[in-house]
GROMACS .gro file of C-alpha atoms in nm:
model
  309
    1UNK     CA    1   3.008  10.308  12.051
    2UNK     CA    2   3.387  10.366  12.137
    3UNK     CA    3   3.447  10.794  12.062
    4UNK     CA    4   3.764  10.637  11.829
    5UNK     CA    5   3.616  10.539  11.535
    6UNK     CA    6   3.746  10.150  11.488
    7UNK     CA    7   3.864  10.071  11.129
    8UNK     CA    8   3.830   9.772  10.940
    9UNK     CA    9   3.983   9.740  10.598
   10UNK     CA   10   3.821   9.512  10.406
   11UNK     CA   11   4.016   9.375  10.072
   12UNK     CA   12   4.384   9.470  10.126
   13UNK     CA   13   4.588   9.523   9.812
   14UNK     CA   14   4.789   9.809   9.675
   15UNK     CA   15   4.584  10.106   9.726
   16UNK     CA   16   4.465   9.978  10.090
   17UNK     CA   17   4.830   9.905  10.203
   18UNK     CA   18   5.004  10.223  10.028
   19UNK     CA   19   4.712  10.527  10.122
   20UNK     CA   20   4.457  10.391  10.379
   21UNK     CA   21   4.680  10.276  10.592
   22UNK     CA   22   4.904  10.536  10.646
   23UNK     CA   23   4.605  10.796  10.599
   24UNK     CA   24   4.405  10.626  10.883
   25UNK     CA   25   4.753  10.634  11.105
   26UNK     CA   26   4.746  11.021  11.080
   27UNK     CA   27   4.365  11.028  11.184
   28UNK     CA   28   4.274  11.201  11.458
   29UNK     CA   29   3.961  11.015  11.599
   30UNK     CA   30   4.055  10.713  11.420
   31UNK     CA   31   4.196  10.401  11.410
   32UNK     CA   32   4.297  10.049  11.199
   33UNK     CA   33   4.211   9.752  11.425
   34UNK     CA   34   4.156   9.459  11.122
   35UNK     CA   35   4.241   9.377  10.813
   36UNK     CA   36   3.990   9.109  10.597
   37UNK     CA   37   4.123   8.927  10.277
   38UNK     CA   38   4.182   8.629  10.162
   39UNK     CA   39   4.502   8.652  10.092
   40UNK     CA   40   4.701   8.908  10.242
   41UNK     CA   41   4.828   8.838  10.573
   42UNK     CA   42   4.927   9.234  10.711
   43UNK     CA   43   5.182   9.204  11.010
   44UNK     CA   44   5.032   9.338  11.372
   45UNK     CA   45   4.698   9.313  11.300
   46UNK     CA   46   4.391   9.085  11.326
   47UNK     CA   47   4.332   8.898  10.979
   48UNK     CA   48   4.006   8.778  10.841
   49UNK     CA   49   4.006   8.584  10.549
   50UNK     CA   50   3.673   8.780  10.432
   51UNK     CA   51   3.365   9.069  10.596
   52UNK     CA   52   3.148   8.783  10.724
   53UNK     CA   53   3.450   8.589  10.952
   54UNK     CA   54   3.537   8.971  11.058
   55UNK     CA   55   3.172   9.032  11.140
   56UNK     CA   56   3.144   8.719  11.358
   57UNK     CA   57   3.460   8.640  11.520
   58UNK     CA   58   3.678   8.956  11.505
   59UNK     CA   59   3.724   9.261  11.718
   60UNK     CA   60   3.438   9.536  11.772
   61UNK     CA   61   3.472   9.746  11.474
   62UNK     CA   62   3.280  10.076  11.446
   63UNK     CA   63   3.324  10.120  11.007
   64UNK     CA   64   3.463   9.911  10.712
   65UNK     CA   65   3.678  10.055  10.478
   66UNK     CA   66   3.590   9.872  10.144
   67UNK     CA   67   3.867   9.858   9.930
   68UNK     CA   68   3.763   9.508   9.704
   69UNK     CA   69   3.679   9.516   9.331
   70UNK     CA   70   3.397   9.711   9.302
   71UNK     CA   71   3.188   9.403   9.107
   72UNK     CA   72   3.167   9.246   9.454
   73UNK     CA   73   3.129   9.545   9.683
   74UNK     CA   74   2.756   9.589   9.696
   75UNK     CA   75   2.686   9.291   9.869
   76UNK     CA   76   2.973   9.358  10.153
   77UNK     CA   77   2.826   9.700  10.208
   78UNK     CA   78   2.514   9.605  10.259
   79UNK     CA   79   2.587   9.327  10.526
   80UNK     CA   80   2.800   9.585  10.675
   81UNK     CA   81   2.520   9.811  10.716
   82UNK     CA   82   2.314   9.528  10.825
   83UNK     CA   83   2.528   9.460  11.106
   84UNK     CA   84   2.548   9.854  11.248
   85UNK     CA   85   2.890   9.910  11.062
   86UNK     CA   86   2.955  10.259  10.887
   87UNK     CA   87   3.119  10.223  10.553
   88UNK     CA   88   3.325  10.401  10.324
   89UNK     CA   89   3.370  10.307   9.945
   90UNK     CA   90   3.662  10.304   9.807
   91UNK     CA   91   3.630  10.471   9.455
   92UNK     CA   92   3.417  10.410   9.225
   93UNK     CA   93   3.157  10.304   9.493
   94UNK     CA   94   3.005  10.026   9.262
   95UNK     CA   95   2.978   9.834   8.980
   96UNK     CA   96   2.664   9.989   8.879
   97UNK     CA   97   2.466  10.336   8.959
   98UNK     CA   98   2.142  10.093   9.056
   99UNK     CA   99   2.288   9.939   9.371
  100UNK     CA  100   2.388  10.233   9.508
  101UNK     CA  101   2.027  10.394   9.628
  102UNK     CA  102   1.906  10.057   9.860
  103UNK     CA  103   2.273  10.140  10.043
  104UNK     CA  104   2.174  10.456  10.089
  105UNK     CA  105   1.839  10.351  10.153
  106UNK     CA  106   1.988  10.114  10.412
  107UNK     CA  107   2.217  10.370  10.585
  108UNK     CA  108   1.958  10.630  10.648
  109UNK     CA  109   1.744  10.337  10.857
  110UNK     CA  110   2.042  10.212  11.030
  111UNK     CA  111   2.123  10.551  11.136
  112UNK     CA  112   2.483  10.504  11.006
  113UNK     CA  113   2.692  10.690  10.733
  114UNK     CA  114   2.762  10.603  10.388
  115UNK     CA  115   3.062  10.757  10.227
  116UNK     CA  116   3.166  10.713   9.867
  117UNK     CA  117   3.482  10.869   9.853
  118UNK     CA  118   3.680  11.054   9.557
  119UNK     CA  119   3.923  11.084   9.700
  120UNK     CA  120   4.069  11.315   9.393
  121UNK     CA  121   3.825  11.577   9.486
  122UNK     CA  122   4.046  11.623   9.826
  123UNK     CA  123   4.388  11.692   9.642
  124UNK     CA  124   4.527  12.009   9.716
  125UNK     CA  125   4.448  12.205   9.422
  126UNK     CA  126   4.102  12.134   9.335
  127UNK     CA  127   3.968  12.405   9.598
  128UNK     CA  128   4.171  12.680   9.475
  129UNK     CA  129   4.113  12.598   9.102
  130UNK     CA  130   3.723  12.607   9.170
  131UNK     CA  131   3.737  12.903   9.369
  132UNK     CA  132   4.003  13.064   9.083
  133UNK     CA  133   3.739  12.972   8.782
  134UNK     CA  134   3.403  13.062   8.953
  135UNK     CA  135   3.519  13.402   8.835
  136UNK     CA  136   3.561  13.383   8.470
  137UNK     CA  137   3.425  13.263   8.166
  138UNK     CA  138   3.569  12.896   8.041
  139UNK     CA  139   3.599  12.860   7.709
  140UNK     CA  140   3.706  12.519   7.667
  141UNK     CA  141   3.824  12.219   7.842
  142UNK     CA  142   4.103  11.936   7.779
  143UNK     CA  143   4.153  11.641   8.013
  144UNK     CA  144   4.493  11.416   7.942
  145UNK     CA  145   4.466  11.165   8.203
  146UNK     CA  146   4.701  10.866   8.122
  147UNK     CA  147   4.884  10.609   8.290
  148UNK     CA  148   5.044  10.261   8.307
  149UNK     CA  149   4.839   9.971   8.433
  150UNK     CA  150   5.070   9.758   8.520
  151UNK     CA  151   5.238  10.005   8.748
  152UNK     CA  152   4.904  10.101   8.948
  153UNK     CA  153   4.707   9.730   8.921
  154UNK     CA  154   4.964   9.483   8.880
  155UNK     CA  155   4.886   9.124   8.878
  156UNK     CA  156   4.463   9.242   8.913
  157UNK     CA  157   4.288   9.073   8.610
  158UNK     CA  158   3.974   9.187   8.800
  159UNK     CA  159   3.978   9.578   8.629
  160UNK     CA  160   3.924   9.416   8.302
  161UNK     CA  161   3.685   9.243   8.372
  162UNK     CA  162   3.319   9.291   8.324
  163UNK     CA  163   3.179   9.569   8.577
  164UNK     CA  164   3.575   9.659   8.686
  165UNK     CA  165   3.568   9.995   8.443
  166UNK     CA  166   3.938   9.943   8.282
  167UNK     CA  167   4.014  10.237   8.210
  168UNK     CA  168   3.804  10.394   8.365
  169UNK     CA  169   3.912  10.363   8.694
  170UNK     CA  170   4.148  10.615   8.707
  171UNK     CA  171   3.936  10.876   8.463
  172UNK     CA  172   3.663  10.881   8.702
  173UNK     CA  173   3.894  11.040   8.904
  174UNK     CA  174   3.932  11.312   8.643
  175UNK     CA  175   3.597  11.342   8.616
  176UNK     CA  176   3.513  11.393   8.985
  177UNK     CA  177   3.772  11.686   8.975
  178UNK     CA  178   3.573  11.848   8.679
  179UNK     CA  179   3.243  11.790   8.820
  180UNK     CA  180   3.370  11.973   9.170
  181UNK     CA  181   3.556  12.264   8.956
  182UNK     CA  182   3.286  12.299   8.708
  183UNK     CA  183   2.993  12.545   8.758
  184UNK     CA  184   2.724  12.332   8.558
  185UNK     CA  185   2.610  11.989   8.550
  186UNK     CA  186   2.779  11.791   8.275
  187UNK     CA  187   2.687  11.567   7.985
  188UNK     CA  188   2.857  11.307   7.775
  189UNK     CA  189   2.782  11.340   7.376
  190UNK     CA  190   3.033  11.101   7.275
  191UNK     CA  191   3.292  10.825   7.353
  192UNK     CA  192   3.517  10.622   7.166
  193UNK     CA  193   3.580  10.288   7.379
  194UNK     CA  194   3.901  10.106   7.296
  195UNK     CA  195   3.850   9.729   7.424
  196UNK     CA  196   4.140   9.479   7.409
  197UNK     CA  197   4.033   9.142   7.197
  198UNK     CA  198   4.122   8.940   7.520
  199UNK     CA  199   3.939   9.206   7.758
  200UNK     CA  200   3.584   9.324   7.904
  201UNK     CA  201   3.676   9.645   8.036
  202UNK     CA  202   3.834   9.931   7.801
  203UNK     CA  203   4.191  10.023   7.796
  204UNK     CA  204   4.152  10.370   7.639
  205UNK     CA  205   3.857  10.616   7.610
  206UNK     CA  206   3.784  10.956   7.441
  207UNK     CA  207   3.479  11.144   7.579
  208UNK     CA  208   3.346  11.459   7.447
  209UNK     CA  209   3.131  11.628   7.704
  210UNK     CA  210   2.933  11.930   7.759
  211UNK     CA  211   2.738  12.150   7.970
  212UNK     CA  212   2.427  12.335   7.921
  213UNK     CA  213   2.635  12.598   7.789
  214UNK     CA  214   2.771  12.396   7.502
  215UNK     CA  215   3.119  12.411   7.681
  216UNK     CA  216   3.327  12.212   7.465
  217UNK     CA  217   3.502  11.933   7.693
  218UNK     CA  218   3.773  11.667   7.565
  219UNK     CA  219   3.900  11.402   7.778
  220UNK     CA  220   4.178  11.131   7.667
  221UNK     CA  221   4.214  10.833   7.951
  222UNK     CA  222   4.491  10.597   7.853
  223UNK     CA  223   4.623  10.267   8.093
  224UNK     CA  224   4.930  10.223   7.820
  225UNK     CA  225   5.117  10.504   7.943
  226UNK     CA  226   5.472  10.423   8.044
  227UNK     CA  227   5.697  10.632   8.182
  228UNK     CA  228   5.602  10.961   8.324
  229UNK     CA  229   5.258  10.965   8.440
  230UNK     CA  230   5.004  11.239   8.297
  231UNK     CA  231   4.706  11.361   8.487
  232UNK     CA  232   4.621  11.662   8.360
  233UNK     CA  233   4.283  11.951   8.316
  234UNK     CA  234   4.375  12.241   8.110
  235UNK     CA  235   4.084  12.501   8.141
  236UNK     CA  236   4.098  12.781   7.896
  237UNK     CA  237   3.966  13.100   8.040
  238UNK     CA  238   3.873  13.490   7.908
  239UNK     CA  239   4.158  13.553   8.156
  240UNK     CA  240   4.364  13.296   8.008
  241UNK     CA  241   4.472  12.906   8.071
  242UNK     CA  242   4.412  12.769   8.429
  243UNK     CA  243   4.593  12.427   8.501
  244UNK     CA  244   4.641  12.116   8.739
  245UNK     CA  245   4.824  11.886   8.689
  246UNK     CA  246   4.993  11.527   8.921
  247UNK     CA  247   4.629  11.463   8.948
  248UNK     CA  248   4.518  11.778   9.115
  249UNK     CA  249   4.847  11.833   9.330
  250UNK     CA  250   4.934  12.124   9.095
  251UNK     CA  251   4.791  12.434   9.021
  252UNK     CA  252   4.866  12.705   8.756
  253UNK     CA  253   4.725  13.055   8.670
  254UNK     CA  254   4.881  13.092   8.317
  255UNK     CA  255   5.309  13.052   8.362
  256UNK     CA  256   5.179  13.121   8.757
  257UNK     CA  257   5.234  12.844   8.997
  258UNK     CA  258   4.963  12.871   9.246
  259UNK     CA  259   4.993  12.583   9.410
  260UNK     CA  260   5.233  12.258   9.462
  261UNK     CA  261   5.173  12.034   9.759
  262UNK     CA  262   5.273  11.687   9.870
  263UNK     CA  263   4.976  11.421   9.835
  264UNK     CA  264   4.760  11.427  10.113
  265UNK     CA  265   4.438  11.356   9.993
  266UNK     CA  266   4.364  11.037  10.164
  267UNK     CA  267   4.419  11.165  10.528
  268UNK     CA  268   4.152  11.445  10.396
  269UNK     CA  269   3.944  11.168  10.310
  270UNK     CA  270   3.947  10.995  10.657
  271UNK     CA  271   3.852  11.341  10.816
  272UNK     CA  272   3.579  11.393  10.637
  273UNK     CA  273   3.484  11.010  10.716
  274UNK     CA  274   3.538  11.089  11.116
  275UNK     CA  275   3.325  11.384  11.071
  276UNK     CA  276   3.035  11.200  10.887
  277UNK     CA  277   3.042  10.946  11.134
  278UNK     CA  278   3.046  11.216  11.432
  279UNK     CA  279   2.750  11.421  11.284
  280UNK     CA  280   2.541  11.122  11.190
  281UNK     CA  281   2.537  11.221  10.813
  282UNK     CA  282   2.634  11.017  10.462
  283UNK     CA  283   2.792  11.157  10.157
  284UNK     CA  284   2.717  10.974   9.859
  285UNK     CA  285   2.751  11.192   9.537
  286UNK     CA  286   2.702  10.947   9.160
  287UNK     CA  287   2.743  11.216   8.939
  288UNK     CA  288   3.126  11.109   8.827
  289UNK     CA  289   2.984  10.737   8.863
  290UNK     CA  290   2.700  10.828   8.630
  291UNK     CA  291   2.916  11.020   8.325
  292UNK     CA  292   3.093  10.658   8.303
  293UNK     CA  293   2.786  10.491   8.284
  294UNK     CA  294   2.641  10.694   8.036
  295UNK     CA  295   3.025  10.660   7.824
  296UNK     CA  296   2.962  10.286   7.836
  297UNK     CA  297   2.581  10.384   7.700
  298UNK     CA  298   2.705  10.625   7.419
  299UNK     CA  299   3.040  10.475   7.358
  300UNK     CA  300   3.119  10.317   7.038
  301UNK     CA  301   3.359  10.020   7.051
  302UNK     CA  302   3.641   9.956   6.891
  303UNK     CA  303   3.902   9.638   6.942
  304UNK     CA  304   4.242   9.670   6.994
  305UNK     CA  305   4.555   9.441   7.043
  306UNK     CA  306   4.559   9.171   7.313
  307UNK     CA  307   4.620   9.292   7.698
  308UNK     CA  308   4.873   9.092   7.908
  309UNK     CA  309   4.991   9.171   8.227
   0.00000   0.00000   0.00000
């Protein structure tokens, strides 16, 4: 095996073309050498239409990037690990919790790594605002995460449908900020599930959650949002309010500002990947994966208006 760790991307839409690209390109240690997808054609690069031609007929490739709807992206990692490929999961890693254990399973006796990513958990403020609450008490938690669909998946029926988590996507990434920032394990006690009547997959979601503390926790996840974008965790503390905000990019201490950097959480991501690789190790943490899961199994359902794109 080459020591530059050779990059496949497999599915290449928005996300693939507008972070791991450009994440990968500022990777020591790594490198993009194909692209597979049926129907985007990127410019310089070998092009597979899907993970089996790239298997057989493309160029040696050390890891797979999978970036494809998570309803299908069991099977590809699996064949990927079949064939002596590393893989990284795009967020969240499947469609279900189930599938995930016979890929890790399956890593562990190939000797290769496994990495689902959340990729929130690397933004620039979610180590100082763990390392800023593990000393006080929190008294209460609010989560605002909101934002337009059409702006972040347009044109990509697939997140409504069945097993592609709506709304959902983009809270998980709230929730694997709490559960990195958070002292305890969580639970969910309640959800409120807003389906559209043309739609699988939710479109809004209210959570209450908890810890073993009774720690009251709200979260409010929202794909209707137009205009400015919120993504926001307001942790009220015996030493008053700690807050980020741009989706972990911004950190307060009260009217403090602790912290405001420029998005770099996908290059983080790709280091981390490079070192898994390098030490022979897999990362695979559920726990945000499993609080949606158990939303979906708590959550009552309620219909809303029709969903186009």
């Amino acid at each position: 095996m080459s020591d530059l760790l050779r990059i496949a991307i497999v599915g290449f839409g928005e996300i693939a073309r507008r972070q791991h690209v450009p994440a990968i390109a500022k990777t020591s240690g790594a490198a993009l050498v194909a692209v597979a997808d049926p129907a985007q054609t990127p410019p310089g690069l070998p092009h597979f239409r899907d993970l089996q031609e790239l298997l057989r007929d493309g160029p040696e490739i050390d890891a797979v990037a999978l970036c494809t709807p998570p309803q299908i992206r069991h099977a590809q990692a699996a064949a990927a690990l079949a064939a002596g490929k590393h893989v990284l999961l795009e967020k969240p890693p499947g469609a279900t919790v189930a599938e995930l254990s016979p890929l890790i399973a399956a890593a562990h006796q190939a000797g290769r790594t496994l990495f689902a990513t959340w990729h929130s958990r690397y933004a620039p403020a979610v180590g100082p605002a763990r390392k800023l609450l593990a000393g006080r008490t929190i008294n209460k938690v609010t989560i605002i995460w909101k934002e337009d669909v059409r702006v972040w998946h347009p044109g990509q029926a697939w997140i409504f449908e069945a097993g592609g988590f709506g709304v959902f996507d983009p809270g998980i990434n709230a929730l694997s900020i709490l559960t990195e920032i958070l002292p305890r394990p969580l639970l969910v006690r309640s959800a409120m599930l807003d389906f559209p009547s043309n739609r699988e997959a939710p479109i809004a979601a209210e959570l209450e959650l908890t810890d073993e503390s009774g720690l009251p926790i709200r979260a409010e996840f929202d794909f209707r949002q137009t205009g400015p974008q919120t993504w926001d965790i307001l942790c009220e503390t015996d030493a008053g309010p700690v807050t980020l905000s741009k989706g972990g990019r911004q950190l307060r201490d009260g009217s403090m500002l602790v912290v405001d950097a420029a998005d770099e959480e996908y290059p983080a991501l790709y280091r981390r990947f490079v070192a898994l690789t390098s030490d022979g190790k897999s990362d695979v943490d559920l726990v945000p994966l499993q609080l949606v899961a158990d939303s979906f199994m708590l959550g009552r359902r309620r219909l809303v208006e029709a969903f186009e794109d």
